[in-house]
mmCIF file of C-alpha atoms in Angstrom:
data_model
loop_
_atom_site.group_PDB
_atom_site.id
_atom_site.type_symbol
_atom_site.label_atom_id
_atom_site.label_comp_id
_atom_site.label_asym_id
_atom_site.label_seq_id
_atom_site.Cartn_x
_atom_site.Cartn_y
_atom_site.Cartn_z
ATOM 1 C CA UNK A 1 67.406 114.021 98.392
ATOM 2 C CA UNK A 2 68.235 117.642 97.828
ATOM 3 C CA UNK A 3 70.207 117.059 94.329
ATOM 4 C CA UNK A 4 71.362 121.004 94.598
ATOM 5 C CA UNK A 5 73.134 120.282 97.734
ATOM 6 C CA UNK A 6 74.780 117.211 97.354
ATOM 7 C CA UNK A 7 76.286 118.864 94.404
ATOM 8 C CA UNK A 8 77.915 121.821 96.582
ATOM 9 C CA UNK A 9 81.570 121.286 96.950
ATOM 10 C CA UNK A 10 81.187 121.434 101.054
ATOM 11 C CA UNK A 11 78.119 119.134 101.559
ATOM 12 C CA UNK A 12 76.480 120.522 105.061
ATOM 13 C CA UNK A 13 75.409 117.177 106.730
ATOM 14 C CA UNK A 14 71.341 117.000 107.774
ATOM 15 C CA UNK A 15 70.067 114.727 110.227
ATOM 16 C CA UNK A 16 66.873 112.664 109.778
ATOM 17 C CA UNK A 17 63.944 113.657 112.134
ATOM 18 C CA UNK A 18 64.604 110.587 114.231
ATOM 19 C CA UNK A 19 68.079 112.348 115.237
ATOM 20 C CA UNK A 20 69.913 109.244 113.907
ATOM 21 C CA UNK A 21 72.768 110.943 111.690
ATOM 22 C CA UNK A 22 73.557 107.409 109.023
ATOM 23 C CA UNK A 23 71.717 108.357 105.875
ATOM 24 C CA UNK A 24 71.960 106.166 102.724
ATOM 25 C CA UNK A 25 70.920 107.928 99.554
ATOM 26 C CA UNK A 26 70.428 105.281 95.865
ATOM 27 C CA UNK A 27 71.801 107.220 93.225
ATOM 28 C CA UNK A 28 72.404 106.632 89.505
ATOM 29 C CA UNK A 29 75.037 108.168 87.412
ATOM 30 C CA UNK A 30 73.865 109.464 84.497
ATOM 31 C CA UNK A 31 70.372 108.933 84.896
ATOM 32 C CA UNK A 32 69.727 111.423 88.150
ATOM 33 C CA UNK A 33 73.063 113.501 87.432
ATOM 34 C CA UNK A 34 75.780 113.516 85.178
ATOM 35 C CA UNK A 35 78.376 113.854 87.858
ATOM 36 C CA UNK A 36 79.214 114.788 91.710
ATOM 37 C CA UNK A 37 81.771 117.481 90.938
ATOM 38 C CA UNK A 38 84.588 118.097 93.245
ATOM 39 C CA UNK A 39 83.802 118.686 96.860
ATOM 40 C CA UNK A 40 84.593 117.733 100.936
ATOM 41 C CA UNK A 41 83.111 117.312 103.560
ATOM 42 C CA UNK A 42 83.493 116.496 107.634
ATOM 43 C CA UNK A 43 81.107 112.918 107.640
ATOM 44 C CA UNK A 44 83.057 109.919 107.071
ATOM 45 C CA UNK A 45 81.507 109.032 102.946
ATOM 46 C CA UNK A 46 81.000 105.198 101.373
ATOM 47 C CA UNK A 47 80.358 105.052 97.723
ATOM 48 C CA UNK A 48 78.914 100.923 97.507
ATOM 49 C CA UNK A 49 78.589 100.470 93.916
ATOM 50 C CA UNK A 50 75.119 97.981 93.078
ATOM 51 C CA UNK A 51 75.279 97.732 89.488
ATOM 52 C CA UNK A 52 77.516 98.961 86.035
ATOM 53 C CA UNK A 53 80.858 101.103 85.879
ATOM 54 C CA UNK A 54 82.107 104.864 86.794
ATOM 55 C CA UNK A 55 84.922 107.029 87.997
ATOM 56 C CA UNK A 56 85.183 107.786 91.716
ATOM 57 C CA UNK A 57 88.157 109.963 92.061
ATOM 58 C CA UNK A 58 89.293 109.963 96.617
ATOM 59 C CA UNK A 59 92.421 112.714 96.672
ATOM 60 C CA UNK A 60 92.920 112.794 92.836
ATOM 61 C CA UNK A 61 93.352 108.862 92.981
ATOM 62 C CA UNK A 62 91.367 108.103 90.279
ATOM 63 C CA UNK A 63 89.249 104.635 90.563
ATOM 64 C CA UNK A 64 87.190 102.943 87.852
ATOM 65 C CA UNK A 65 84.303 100.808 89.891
ATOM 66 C CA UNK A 66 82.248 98.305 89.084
ATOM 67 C CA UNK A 67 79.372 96.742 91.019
ATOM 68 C CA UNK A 68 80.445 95.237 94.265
ATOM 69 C CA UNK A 69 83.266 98.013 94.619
ATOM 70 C CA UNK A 70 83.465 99.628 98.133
ATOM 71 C CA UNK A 71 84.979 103.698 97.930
ATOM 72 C CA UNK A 72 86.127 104.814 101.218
ATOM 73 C CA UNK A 73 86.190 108.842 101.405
ATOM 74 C CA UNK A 74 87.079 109.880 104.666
ATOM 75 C CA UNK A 75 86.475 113.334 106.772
ATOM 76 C CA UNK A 76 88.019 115.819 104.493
ATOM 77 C CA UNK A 77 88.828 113.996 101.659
ATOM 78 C CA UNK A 78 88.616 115.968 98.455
ATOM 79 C CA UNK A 79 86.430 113.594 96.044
ATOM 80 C CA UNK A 80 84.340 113.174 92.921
ATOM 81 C CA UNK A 81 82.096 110.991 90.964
ATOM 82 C CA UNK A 82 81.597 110.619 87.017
ATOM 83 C CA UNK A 83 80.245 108.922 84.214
ATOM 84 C CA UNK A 84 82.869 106.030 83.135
ATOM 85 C CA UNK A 85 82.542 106.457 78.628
ATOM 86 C CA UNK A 86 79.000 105.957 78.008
ATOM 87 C CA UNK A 87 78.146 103.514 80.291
ATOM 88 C CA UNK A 88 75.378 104.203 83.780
ATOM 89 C CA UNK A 89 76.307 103.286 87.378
ATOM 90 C CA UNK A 90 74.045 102.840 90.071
ATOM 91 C CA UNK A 91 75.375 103.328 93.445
ATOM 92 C CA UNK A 92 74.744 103.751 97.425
ATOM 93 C CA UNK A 93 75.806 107.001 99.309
ATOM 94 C CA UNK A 94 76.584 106.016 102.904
ATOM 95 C CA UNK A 95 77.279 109.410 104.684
ATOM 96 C CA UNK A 96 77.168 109.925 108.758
ATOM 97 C CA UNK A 97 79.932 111.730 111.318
ATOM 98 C CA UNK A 98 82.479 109.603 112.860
ATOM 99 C CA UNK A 99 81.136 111.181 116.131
ATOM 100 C CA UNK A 100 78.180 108.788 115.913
ATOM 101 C CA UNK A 101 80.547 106.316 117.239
ATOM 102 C CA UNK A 102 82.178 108.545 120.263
ATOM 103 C CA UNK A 103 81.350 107.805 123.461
ATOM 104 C CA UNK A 104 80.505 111.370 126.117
ATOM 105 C CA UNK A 105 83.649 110.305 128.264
ATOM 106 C CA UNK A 106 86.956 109.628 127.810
ATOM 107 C CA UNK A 107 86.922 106.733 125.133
ATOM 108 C CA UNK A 108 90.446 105.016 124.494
ATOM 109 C CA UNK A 109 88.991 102.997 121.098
ATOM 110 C CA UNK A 110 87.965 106.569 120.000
ATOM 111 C CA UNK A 111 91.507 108.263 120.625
ATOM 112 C CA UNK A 112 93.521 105.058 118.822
ATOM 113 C CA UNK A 113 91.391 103.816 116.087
ATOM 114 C CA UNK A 114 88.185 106.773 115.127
ATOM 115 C CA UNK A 115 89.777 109.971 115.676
ATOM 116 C CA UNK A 116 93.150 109.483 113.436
ATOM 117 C CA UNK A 117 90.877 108.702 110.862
ATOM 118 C CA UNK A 118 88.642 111.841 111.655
ATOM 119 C CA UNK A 119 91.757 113.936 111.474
ATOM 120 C CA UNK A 120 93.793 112.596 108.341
ATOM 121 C CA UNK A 121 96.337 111.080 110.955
ATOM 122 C CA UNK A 122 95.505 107.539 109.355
ATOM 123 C CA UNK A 123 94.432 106.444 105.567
ATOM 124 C CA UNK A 124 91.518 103.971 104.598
ATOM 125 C CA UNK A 125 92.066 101.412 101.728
ATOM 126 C CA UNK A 126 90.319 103.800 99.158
ATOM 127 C CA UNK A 127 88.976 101.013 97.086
ATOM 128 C CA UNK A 128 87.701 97.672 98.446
ATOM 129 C CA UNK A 129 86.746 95.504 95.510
ATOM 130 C CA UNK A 130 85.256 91.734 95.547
ATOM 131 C CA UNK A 131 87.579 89.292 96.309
ATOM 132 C CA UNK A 132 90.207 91.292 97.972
ATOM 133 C CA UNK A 133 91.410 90.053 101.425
ATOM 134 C CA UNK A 134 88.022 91.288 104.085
ATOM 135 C CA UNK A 135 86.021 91.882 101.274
ATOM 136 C CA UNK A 136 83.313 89.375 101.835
ATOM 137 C CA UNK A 137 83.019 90.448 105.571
ATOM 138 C CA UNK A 138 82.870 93.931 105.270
ATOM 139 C CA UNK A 139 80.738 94.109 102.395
ATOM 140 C CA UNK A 140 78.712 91.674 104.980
ATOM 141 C CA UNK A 141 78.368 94.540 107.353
ATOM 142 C CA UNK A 142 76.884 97.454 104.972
ATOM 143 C CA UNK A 143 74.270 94.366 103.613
ATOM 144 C CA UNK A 144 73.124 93.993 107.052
ATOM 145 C CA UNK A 145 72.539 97.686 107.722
ATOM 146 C CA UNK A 146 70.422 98.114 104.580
ATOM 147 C CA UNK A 147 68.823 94.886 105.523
ATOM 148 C CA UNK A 148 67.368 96.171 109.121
ATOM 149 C CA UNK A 149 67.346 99.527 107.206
ATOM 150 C CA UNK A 150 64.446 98.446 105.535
ATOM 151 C CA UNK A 151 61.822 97.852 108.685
ATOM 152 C CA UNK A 152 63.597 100.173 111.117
ATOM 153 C CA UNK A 153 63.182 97.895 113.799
ATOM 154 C CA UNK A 154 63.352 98.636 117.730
ATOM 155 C CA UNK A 155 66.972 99.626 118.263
ATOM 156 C CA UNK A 156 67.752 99.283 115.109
ATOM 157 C CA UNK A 157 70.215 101.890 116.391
ATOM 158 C CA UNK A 158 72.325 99.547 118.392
ATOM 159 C CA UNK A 159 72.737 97.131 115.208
ATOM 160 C CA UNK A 160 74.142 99.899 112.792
ATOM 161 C CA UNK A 161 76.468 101.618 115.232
ATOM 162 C CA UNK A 162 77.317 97.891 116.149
ATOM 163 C CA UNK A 163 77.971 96.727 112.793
ATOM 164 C CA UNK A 164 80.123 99.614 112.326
ATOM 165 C CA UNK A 165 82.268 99.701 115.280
ATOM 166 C CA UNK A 166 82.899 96.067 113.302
ATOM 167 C CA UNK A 167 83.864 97.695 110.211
ATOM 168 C CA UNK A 168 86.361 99.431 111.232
ATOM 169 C CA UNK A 169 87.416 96.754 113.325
ATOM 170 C CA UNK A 170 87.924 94.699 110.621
ATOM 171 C CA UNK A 171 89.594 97.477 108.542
ATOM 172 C CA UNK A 172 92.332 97.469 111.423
ATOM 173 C CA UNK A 173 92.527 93.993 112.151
ATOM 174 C CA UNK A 174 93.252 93.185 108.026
ATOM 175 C CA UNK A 175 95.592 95.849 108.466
ATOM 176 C CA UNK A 176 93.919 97.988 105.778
ATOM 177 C CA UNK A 177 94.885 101.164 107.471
ATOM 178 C CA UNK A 178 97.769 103.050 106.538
ATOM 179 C CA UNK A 179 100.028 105.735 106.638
ATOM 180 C CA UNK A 180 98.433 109.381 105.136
ATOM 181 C CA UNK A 181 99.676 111.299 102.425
ATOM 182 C CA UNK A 182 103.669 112.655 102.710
ATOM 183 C CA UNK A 183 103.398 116.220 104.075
ATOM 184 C CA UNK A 184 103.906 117.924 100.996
ATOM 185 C CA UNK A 185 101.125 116.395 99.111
ATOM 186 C CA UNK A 186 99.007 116.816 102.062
ATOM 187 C CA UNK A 187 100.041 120.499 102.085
ATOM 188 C CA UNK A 188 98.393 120.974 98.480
ATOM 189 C CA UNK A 189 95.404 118.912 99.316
ATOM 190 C CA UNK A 190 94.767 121.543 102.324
ATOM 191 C CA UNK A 191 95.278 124.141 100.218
ATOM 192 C CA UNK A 192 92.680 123.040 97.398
ATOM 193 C CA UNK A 193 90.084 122.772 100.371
ATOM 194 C CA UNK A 194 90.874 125.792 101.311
ATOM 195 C CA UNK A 195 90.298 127.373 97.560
ATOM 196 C CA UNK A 196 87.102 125.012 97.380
ATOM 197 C CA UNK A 197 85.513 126.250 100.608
ATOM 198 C CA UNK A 198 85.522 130.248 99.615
ATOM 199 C CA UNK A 199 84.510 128.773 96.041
ATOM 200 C CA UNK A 200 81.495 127.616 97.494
ATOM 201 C CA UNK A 201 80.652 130.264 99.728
ATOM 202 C CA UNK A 202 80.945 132.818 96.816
ATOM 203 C CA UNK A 203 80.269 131.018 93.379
ATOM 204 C CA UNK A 204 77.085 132.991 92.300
ATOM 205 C CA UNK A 205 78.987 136.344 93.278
ATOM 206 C CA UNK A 206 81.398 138.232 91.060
ATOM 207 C CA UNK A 207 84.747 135.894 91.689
ATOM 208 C CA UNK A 208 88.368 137.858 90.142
ATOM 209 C CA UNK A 209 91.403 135.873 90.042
ATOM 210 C CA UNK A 210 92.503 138.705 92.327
ATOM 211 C CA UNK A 211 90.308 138.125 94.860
ATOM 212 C CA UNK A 212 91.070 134.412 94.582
ATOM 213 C CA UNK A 213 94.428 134.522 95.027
ATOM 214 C CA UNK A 214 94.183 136.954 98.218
ATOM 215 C CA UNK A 215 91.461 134.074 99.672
ATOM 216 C CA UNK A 216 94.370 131.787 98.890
ATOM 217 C CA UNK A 217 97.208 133.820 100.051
ATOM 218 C CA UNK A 218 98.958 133.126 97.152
ATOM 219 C CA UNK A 219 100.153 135.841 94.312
ATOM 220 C CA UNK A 220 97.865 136.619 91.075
ATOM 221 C CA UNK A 221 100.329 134.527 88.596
ATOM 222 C CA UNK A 222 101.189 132.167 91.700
ATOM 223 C CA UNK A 223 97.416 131.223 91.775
ATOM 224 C CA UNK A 224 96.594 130.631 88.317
ATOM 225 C CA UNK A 225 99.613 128.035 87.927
ATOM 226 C CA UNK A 226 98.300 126.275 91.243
ATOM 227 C CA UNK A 227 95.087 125.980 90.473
ATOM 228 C CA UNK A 228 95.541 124.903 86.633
ATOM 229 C CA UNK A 229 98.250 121.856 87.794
ATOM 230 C CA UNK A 230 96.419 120.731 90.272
ATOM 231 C CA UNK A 231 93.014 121.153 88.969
ATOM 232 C CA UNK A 232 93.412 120.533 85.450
ATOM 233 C CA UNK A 233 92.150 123.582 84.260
ATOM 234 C CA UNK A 234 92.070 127.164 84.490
ATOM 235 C CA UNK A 235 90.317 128.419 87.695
ATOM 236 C CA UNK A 236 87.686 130.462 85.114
ATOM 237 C CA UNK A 237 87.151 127.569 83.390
ATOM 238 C CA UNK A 238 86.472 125.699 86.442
ATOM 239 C CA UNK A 239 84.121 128.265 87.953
ATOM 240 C CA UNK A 240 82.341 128.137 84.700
ATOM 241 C CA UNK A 241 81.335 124.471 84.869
ATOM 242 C CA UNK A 242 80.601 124.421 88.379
ATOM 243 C CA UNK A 243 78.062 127.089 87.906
ATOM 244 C CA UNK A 244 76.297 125.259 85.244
ATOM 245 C CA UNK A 245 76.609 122.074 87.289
ATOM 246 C CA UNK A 246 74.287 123.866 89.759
ATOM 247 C CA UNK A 247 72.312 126.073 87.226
ATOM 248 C CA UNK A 248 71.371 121.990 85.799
ATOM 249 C CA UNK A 249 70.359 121.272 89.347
ATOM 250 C CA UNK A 250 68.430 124.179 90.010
ATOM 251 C CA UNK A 251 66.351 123.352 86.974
ATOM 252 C CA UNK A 252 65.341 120.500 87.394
ATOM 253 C CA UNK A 253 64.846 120.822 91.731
ATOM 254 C CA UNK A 254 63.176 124.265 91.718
ATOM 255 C CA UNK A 255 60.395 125.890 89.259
ATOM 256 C CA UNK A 256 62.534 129.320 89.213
ATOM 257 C CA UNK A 257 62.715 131.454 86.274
ATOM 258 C CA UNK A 258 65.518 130.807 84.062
ATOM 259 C CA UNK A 259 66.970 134.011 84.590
ATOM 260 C CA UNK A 260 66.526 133.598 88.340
ATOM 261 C CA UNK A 261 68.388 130.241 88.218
ATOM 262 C CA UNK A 262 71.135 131.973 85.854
ATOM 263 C CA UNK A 263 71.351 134.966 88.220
ATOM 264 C CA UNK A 264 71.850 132.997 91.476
ATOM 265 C CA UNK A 265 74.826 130.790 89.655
ATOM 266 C CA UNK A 266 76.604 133.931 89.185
ATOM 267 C CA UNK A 267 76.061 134.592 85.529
ATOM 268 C CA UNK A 268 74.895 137.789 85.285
ATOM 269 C CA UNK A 269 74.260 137.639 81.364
ATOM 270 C CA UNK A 270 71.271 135.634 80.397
ATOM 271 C CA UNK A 271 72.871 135.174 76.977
ATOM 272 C CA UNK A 272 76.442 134.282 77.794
ATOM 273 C CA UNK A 273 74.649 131.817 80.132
ATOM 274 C CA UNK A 274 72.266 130.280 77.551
ATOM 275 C CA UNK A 275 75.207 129.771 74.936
ATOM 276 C CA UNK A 276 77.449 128.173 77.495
ATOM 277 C CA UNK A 277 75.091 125.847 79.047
ATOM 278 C CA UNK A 278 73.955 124.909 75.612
ATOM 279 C CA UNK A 279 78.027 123.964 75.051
ATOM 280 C CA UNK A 280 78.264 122.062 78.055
ATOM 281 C CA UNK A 281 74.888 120.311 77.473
ATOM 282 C CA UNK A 282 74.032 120.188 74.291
ATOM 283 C CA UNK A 283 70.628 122.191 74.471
ATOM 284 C CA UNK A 284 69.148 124.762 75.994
ATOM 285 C CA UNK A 285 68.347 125.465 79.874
ATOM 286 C CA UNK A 286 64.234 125.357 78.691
ATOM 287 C CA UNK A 287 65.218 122.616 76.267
ATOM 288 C CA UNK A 288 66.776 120.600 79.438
ATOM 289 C CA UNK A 289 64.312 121.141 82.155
ATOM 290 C CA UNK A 290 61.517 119.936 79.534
ATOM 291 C CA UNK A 291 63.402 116.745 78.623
#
């Protein structure tokens, strides 16, 4: 698993050499990374929590999971994972394209039940936790992937897409599926994937608030009081942490200088970038890639 990449606010989606596109990545919050910062994507996302507590946040509706808890992030969905206090979380990442389930022709399950979900039309249950009503027998249906997951049988193929077409059955049948988000909230949740898409593009190039705000199409003061309320934070701030997000990554997945790792981030000060990672960390860049 490519830690640098799954950290990127857009995730670009990689299919396995066998050309099957469901990959399921074990992950462990803090131990492989302090936190998933905030990103989107275009594959339909599970978070299935195996063991202790964290934050999954799905649309800035913060969750608190525990082991057993399902997260449903759906094409799109602006999302993040952290650590909960002090405590570690070890988790499954389910990822694949709802168009693993579309058939070539004209498919009438596809046009009523897959594609409103593909295109925000719909909303999943964002958090699915032991004994809530279909718990038991969707949970059922991710066991059984990882299960034949395991010797990759012949057609192994047939029993995930199979087991999910069930999923989602099940998630309609219970009537788990709702309404989406009124227009005006959904409005601002475009517009922060919009700002997060050019972020990512250009993080590790000189970024003004300027420029920012013409990506945006908003005004220079109309920008910085959009991104602060819905963000939490000033969009400097923001950029700041992201960078050393990735700078943390790029330690510890490459064997690059640390210059070279602070120059591709975007910091173009190897001092400034030591004494901020050291704030954000609590050591040094060589102090963190040794430990």
């Amino acid at each position: 698993m490519n830690i640098v990449e799954y950290e990127n606010y857009h995730e670009h989606f990689h299919e396995k050499d066998s050309g099957f596109p469901y990959l399921t990545y074990p992950c462990s919050i803090p131990h492989d990374f302090a936190q998933v910062p905030l990103h989107w994507h275009d594959e339909m996302e599970l978070v299935y929590v195996k063991n202790g507590t964290g934050t999954v946040s799905v649309d800035f509706i913060p969750c608190k999971v525990r082991a057993g808890d399902i997260i449903f992030i759906c094409p799109g969905q602006l999302h993040f994972i952290r650590q909960f206090q002090q405590e570690s979380m070890k988790y499954e990442n389910i990822i694949f394209p709802l168009s693993l389930l579309n058939a070539r022709q004209m498919d009438s399950a596809w046009e009523k039940y897959l594609s409103p979900i593909a295109n925000r039309q719909v909303a999943l249950p964002v958090q699915l936790c032991p004994g809530m009503a279909g718990y038991q027998k969707i949970s059922a249906c991710l066991d059984q992937i990882d299960a034949i997951r395991r010797t990759f049988p012949e057609a192994y193929e047939l029993f995930i897409k199979g087991k999910l077409f069930e999923l989602f059955f099940l998630l309609y049948d219970l009537r788990l599926v709702s309404d989406p988000a009124a227009g005006g909230r959904q409005k601002t949740l475009d517009k922060m994937r919009q700002i997060l898409k050019y972020l990512e593009q250009h993080y590790n190039e000189p970024l003004s608030i300027k420029q920012m705000a013409e990506a945006s199409g908003f005004s220079q003061s109309h920008f910085m009081k959009f991104f602060k309320s819905t963000f939490g934070m000033p969009f400097t701030a923001y950029l700041n942490d992201y960078r050393l997000t990735i700078a943390s990554r790029m330690l510890l997945a490459s064997e690059d200088t640390i210059l070279m790792v602070a120059t591709s981030t975007g910091f173009e000060n190897l001092s400034y970038f030591n004494r901020m990672f050291k704030r954000k960390f609590g050591m040094t860049p060589r102090e963190f890639r040794k430990r």
